[in-house]
Amino acid sequence: MKPMTMKLLFIIFPVVLLLLPATIIPAVTVDQSVTISIPDTVLFRAIKDGLPFPIAAQSQYVQGDVSLESLEKLQVMEKSLFIRGVVSGRDFTINTTIAGKDISLNLGSAQLPVSCELFLRFDGKKKILFVRPRFPKPNSLYSTDPADALLLLLSSLGEKEYPVEFGAIQPILAKAGTRDILIELEPVDILTQKGLLLIKMRPLVTRGT
């Protein structure tokens, strides 16, 4: 998830501050978590504003630089996120063997409209979000078409889980009278629901100077 998207989590907490008592007990943990609901339309705009960004992809057959150039659709479903956009690749080379010799062929560059489904799994104990992408499969492993090579490189990412570590979100600093109040947000769970990305957070309130 892009850092700008995480800023959406802070919208609700000025309201929470108004409900705090005048006397704050240090390091009080709130038992009940709060759930932030992010509509897929908001998530779409946040990611689109951050484009382009690189995609780290590796394959034993193809090498090249890949980036997501544009985003046309983002839909949050019950168990996954569906994304459609345009991906570009530069400096493609394909590795093959001809007559017993290893050969590297330069294929150039390509742009390709592509769709991808992302499956999320959050490990609450380790505070790690696992993302598993699923791309369409290429027609051939040995095509010299740059577009096919790009799709092959993307498909090499598929069906693997990639970890994204989540520690406590950067504390929110506020004032109650003359006192500084810090609110740390600990991620509890990340879920998808039709049209919504749900992020459950547990606030930890501490008193500053």
mmCIF file of C-alpha atoms in Angstrom:
data_model
loop_
_atom_site.group_PDB
_atom_site.id
_atom_site.type_symbol
_atom_site.label_atom_id
_atom_site.label_comp_id
_atom_site.label_asym_id
_atom_site.label_seq_id
_atom_site.Cartn_x
_atom_site.Cartn_y
_atom_site.Cartn_z
ATOM 1 C CA MET A 1 0.000 0.000 0.000
ATOM 2 C CA LYS A 2 1.315 3.500 -0.846
ATOM 3 C CA PRO A 3 2.172 5.778 2.129
ATOM 4 C CA MET A 4 -0.389 8.362 0.956
ATOM 5 C CA THR A 5 -3.131 5.777 1.417
ATOM 6 C CA MET A 6 -2.114 5.234 5.032
ATOM 7 C CA LYS A 7 -2.765 8.943 5.701
ATOM 8 C CA LEU A 8 -6.452 8.189 5.325
ATOM 9 C CA LEU A 9 -6.253 6.272 8.595
ATOM 10 C CA PHE A 10 -5.727 9.491 10.523
ATOM 11 C CA ILE A 11 -8.983 11.188 9.545
ATOM 12 C CA ILE A 12 -11.017 9.711 12.404
ATOM 13 C CA PHE A 13 -8.620 10.431 15.257
ATOM 14 C CA PRO A 14 -9.190 14.185 15.809
ATOM 15 C CA VAL A 15 -12.724 13.146 16.785
ATOM 16 C CA VAL A 16 -11.312 10.524 19.165
ATOM 17 C CA LEU A 17 -9.175 13.184 20.862
ATOM 18 C CA LEU A 18 -12.272 15.209 21.726
ATOM 19 C CA LEU A 19 -13.620 12.247 23.683
ATOM 20 C CA LEU A 20 -10.524 11.770 25.859
ATOM 21 C CA PRO A 21 -10.893 12.620 29.581
ATOM 22 C CA ALA A 22 -8.972 15.529 31.074
ATOM 23 C CA THR A 23 -6.708 13.156 33.035
ATOM 24 C CA ILE A 24 -4.866 10.677 30.832
ATOM 25 C CA ILE A 25 -3.385 7.524 32.349
ATOM 26 C CA PRO A 26 0.002 6.673 30.768
ATOM 27 C CA ALA A 27 0.098 3.746 28.335
ATOM 28 C CA VAL A 28 -3.583 2.896 28.464
ATOM 29 C CA THR A 29 -4.505 0.354 25.795
ATOM 30 C CA VAL A 30 -8.018 0.539 24.380
ATOM 31 C CA ASP A 31 -9.440 -2.969 24.261
ATOM 32 C CA GLN A 32 -11.738 -2.396 21.305
ATOM 33 C CA SER A 33 -10.207 -1.762 17.911
ATOM 34 C CA VAL A 34 -11.469 0.823 15.461
ATOM 35 C CA THR A 35 -12.154 -0.028 11.830
ATOM 36 C CA ILE A 36 -11.254 2.334 9.003
ATOM 37 C CA SER A 37 -13.296 1.739 5.842
ATOM 38 C CA ILE A 38 -11.607 2.962 2.641
ATOM 39 C CA PRO A 39 -13.860 2.909 -0.475
ATOM 40 C CA ASP A 40 -12.243 1.477 -3.587
ATOM 41 C CA THR A 41 -12.845 4.806 -5.374
ATOM 42 C CA VAL A 42 -10.631 6.568 -2.812
ATOM 43 C CA LEU A 43 -7.999 3.836 -3.021
ATOM 44 C CA PHE A 44 -8.081 4.127 -6.821
ATOM 45 C CA ARG A 45 -7.383 7.876 -6.735
ATOM 46 C CA ALA A 46 -4.630 7.526 -4.118
ATOM 47 C CA ILE A 47 -2.734 4.893 -6.118
ATOM 48 C CA LYS A 48 -3.298 6.653 -9.444
ATOM 49 C CA ASP A 49 -1.837 9.892 -8.082
ATOM 50 C CA GLY A 50 1.361 8.013 -7.172
ATOM 51 C CA LEU A 51 2.021 6.619 -10.662
ATOM 52 C CA PRO A 52 4.236 5.581 -12.271
ATOM 53 C CA PHE A 53 6.000 3.191 -9.905
ATOM 54 C CA PRO A 54 8.382 0.291 -10.575
ATOM 55 C CA ILE A 55 7.509 -3.395 -10.312
ATOM 56 C CA ALA A 56 10.269 -5.749 -9.198
ATOM 57 C CA ALA A 57 9.919 -8.799 -11.452
ATOM 58 C CA GLN A 58 12.439 -11.575 -12.113
ATOM 59 C CA SER A 59 12.333 -14.585 -14.424
ATOM 60 C CA GLN A 60 14.914 -17.141 -15.503
ATOM 61 C CA TYR A 61 13.867 -16.557 -19.122
ATOM 62 C CA VAL A 62 13.341 -12.788 -19.302
ATOM 63 C CA GLN A 63 15.004 -9.713 -17.800
ATOM 64 C CA GLY A 64 13.968 -6.069 -18.015
ATOM 65 C CA ASP A 65 12.701 -2.996 -16.173
ATOM 66 C CA VAL A 66 8.938 -2.992 -15.508
ATOM 67 C CA SER A 67 6.668 -0.233 -14.180
ATOM 68 C CA LEU A 68 2.952 0.423 -13.804
ATOM 69 C CA GLU A 69 2.264 3.482 -15.974
ATOM 70 C CA SER A 70 -1.493 4.000 -15.626
ATOM 71 C CA LEU A 71 -4.440 2.629 -13.668
ATOM 72 C CA GLU A 72 -7.804 2.258 -15.386
ATOM 73 C CA LYS A 73 -9.779 0.305 -12.803
ATOM 74 C CA LEU A 74 -9.540 -0.798 -9.184
ATOM 75 C CA GLN A 75 -12.317 -2.856 -7.646
ATOM 76 C CA VAL A 76 -12.354 -4.264 -4.114
ATOM 77 C CA MET A 77 -14.196 -7.584 -3.996
ATOM 78 C CA GLU A 78 -15.116 -9.968 -1.186
ATOM 79 C CA LYS A 79 -11.782 -11.802 -1.107
ATOM 80 C CA SER A 80 -9.459 -9.838 -3.389
ATOM 81 C CA LEU A 81 -8.670 -6.641 -5.280
ATOM 82 C CA PHE A 82 -9.002 -6.455 -9.064
ATOM 83 C CA ILE A 83 -6.707 -4.059 -10.923
ATOM 84 C CA ARG A 84 -6.549 -3.148 -14.608
ATOM 85 C CA GLY A 85 -3.974 -0.798 -16.069
ATOM 86 C CA VAL A 86 -1.069 -0.343 -18.460
ATOM 87 C CA VAL A 87 2.384 -1.744 -17.720
ATOM 88 C CA SER A 88 5.548 -0.798 -19.586
ATOM 89 C CA GLY A 89 8.815 -2.658 -19.919
ATOM 90 C CA ARG A 90 12.220 -1.511 -21.136
ATOM 91 C CA ASP A 91 15.481 -3.172 -22.134
ATOM 92 C CA PHE A 92 13.983 -6.649 -22.442
ATOM 93 C CA THR A 93 16.266 -9.607 -23.039
ATOM 94 C CA ILE A 94 15.228 -13.241 -23.319
ATOM 95 C CA ASN A 95 17.564 -16.099 -22.430
ATOM 96 C CA THR A 96 17.359 -19.287 -24.460
ATOM 97 C CA THR A 97 19.493 -22.194 -25.648
ATOM 98 C CA ILE A 98 20.161 -22.855 -29.334
ATOM 99 C CA ALA A 99 22.298 -25.799 -30.480
ATOM 100 C CA GLY A 100 23.559 -26.296 -26.948
ATOM 101 C CA LYS A 101 24.637 -22.674 -26.546
ATOM 102 C CA ASP A 102 23.137 -20.133 -24.161
ATOM 103 C CA ILE A 103 21.970 -17.066 -26.078
ATOM 104 C CA SER A 104 20.577 -13.733 -24.872
ATOM 105 C CA LEU A 105 18.282 -11.910 -27.326
ATOM 106 C CA ASN A 106 17.540 -8.180 -27.056
ATOM 107 C CA LEU A 107 13.776 -7.598 -27.487
ATOM 108 C CA GLY A 108 13.562 -3.847 -26.845
ATOM 109 C CA SER A 109 10.581 -2.229 -25.090
ATOM 110 C CA ALA A 110 6.813 -2.697 -24.879
ATOM 111 C CA GLN A 111 3.607 -1.420 -23.301
ATOM 112 C CA LEU A 112 0.814 -3.811 -22.401
ATOM 113 C CA PRO A 113 -2.707 -3.455 -20.962
ATOM 114 C CA VAL A 114 -2.937 -6.009 -18.182
ATOM 115 C CA SER A 115 -5.273 -7.118 -15.415
ATOM 116 C CA CYS A 116 -4.265 -8.514 -12.040
ATOM 117 C CA GLU A 117 -6.052 -9.930 -9.013
ATOM 118 C CA LEU A 118 -4.484 -9.350 -5.578
ATOM 119 C CA PHE A 119 -5.219 -11.604 -2.603
ATOM 120 C CA LEU A 120 -4.460 -10.235 0.883
ATOM 121 C CA ARG A 121 -3.631 -12.100 4.092
ATOM 122 C CA PHE A 122 -2.718 -10.288 7.307
ATOM 123 C CA ASP A 123 -0.679 -11.984 10.043
ATOM 124 C CA GLY A 124 -1.796 -10.177 13.197
ATOM 125 C CA LYS A 125 0.964 -11.594 15.406
ATOM 126 C CA LYS A 126 3.837 -10.665 13.105
ATOM 127 C CA LYS A 127 2.125 -7.488 11.793
ATOM 128 C CA ILE A 128 2.816 -8.516 8.216
ATOM 129 C CA LEU A 129 0.475 -8.144 5.250
ATOM 130 C CA PHE A 130 0.996 -10.838 2.606
ATOM 131 C CA VAL A 131 0.041 -9.923 -0.964
ATOM 132 C CA ARG A 132 -0.394 -12.651 -3.589
ATOM 133 C CA PRO A 133 -0.851 -11.428 -7.197
ATOM 134 C CA ARG A 134 -2.387 -13.413 -10.030
ATOM 135 C CA PHE A 135 -1.616 -12.419 -13.642
ATOM 136 C CA PRO A 136 -2.799 -13.945 -16.942
ATOM 137 C CA LYS A 137 -0.502 -16.654 -18.283
ATOM 138 C CA PRO A 138 1.518 -15.986 -21.479
ATOM 139 C CA ASN A 139 0.835 -18.060 -24.575
ATOM 140 C CA SER A 140 4.467 -19.121 -24.906
ATOM 141 C CA LEU A 141 7.600 -19.202 -22.761
ATOM 142 C CA TYR A 142 9.875 -18.567 -25.738
ATOM 143 C CA SER A 143 8.142 -15.825 -27.736
ATOM 144 C CA THR A 144 10.322 -13.023 -29.120
ATOM 145 C CA ASP A 145 7.405 -10.577 -29.022
ATOM 146 C CA PRO A 146 8.263 -7.886 -26.404
ATOM 147 C CA ALA A 147 4.623 -7.818 -25.215
ATOM 148 C CA ASP A 148 4.697 -11.583 -24.600
ATOM 149 C CA ALA A 149 8.022 -11.202 -22.799
ATOM 150 C CA LEU A 150 6.498 -8.517 -20.569
ATOM 151 C CA LEU A 151 3.537 -10.751 -19.724
ATOM 152 C CA LEU A 152 5.924 -13.628 -18.986
ATOM 153 C CA LEU A 153 7.880 -11.424 -16.602
ATOM 154 C CA LEU A 154 4.684 -10.356 -14.819
ATOM 155 C CA SER A 155 3.381 -13.916 -14.591
ATOM 156 C CA SER A 156 6.581 -14.896 -12.767
ATOM 157 C CA LEU A 157 5.259 -12.812 -9.853
ATOM 158 C CA GLY A 158 2.053 -14.808 -9.633
ATOM 159 C CA GLU A 159 0.949 -17.301 -6.978
ATOM 160 C CA LYS A 160 3.649 -16.176 -4.527
ATOM 161 C CA GLU A 161 3.101 -14.248 -1.300
ATOM 162 C CA TYR A 162 5.027 -11.016 -0.831
ATOM 163 C CA PRO A 163 5.365 -9.618 2.723
ATOM 164 C CA VAL A 164 4.676 -5.997 3.640
ATOM 165 C CA GLU A 165 5.653 -5.285 7.253
ATOM 166 C CA PHE A 166 3.397 -3.074 9.368
ATOM 167 C CA GLY A 167 4.750 -1.753 12.645
ATOM 168 C CA ALA A 168 2.867 0.808 14.675
ATOM 169 C CA ILE A 169 1.796 3.696 12.470
ATOM 170 C CA GLN A 170 3.684 6.936 13.148
ATOM 171 C CA PRO A 171 2.210 8.369 16.369
ATOM 172 C CA ILE A 172 -0.284 11.224 16.234
ATOM 173 C CA LEU A 173 0.692 14.153 18.453
ATOM 174 C CA ALA A 174 -2.101 16.267 19.915
ATOM 175 C CA LYS A 175 -2.654 18.585 22.858
ATOM 176 C CA ALA A 176 -5.227 18.442 25.654
ATOM 177 C CA GLY A 177 -4.833 21.705 27.535
ATOM 178 C CA THR A 178 -1.120 21.985 28.289
ATOM 179 C CA ARG A 179 -0.413 18.272 27.881
ATOM 180 C CA ASP A 180 0.960 16.483 24.841
ATOM 181 C CA ILE A 181 -0.893 13.297 23.928
ATOM 182 C CA LEU A 182 0.534 10.572 21.712
ATOM 183 C CA ILE A 183 -1.736 8.077 19.999
ATOM 184 C CA GLU A 184 -0.042 5.063 18.429
ATOM 185 C CA LEU A 185 -2.061 2.966 16.006
ATOM 186 C CA GLU A 186 -1.360 -0.759 16.004
ATOM 187 C CA PRO A 187 -2.695 -2.696 12.986
ATOM 188 C CA VAL A 188 -4.915 -5.612 14.005
ATOM 189 C CA ASP A 189 -6.325 -6.883 10.704
ATOM 190 C CA ILE A 190 -6.714 -5.925 7.036
ATOM 191 C CA LEU A 191 -9.752 -7.265 5.184
ATOM 192 C CA THR A 192 -11.611 -6.777 1.931
ATOM 193 C CA GLN A 193 -15.334 -6.373 1.527
ATOM 194 C CA LYS A 194 -17.232 -5.540 -1.645
ATOM 195 C CA GLY A 195 -16.299 -1.957 -2.438
ATOM 196 C CA LEU A 196 -14.265 -1.438 0.758
ATOM 197 C CA LEU A 197 -10.794 -2.033 2.161
ATOM 198 C CA LEU A 198 -11.171 -2.504 5.930
ATOM 199 C CA ILE A 199 -8.256 -1.733 8.254
ATOM 200 C CA LYS A 200 -8.682 -2.549 11.941
ATOM 201 C CA MET A 201 -6.462 -0.544 14.297
ATOM 202 C CA ARG A 202 -5.922 -0.625 18.062
ATOM 203 C CA PRO A 203 -5.117 2.801 19.578
ATOM 204 C CA LEU A 204 -2.514 3.074 22.343
ATOM 205 C CA VAL A 205 -2.741 6.355 24.266
ATOM 206 C CA THR A 206 0.246 7.742 26.194
ATOM 207 C CA ARG A 207 0.761 11.033 28.003
ATOM 208 C CA GLY A 208 3.675 13.190 26.988
ATOM 209 C CA THR A 209 5.175 16.203 28.714
#
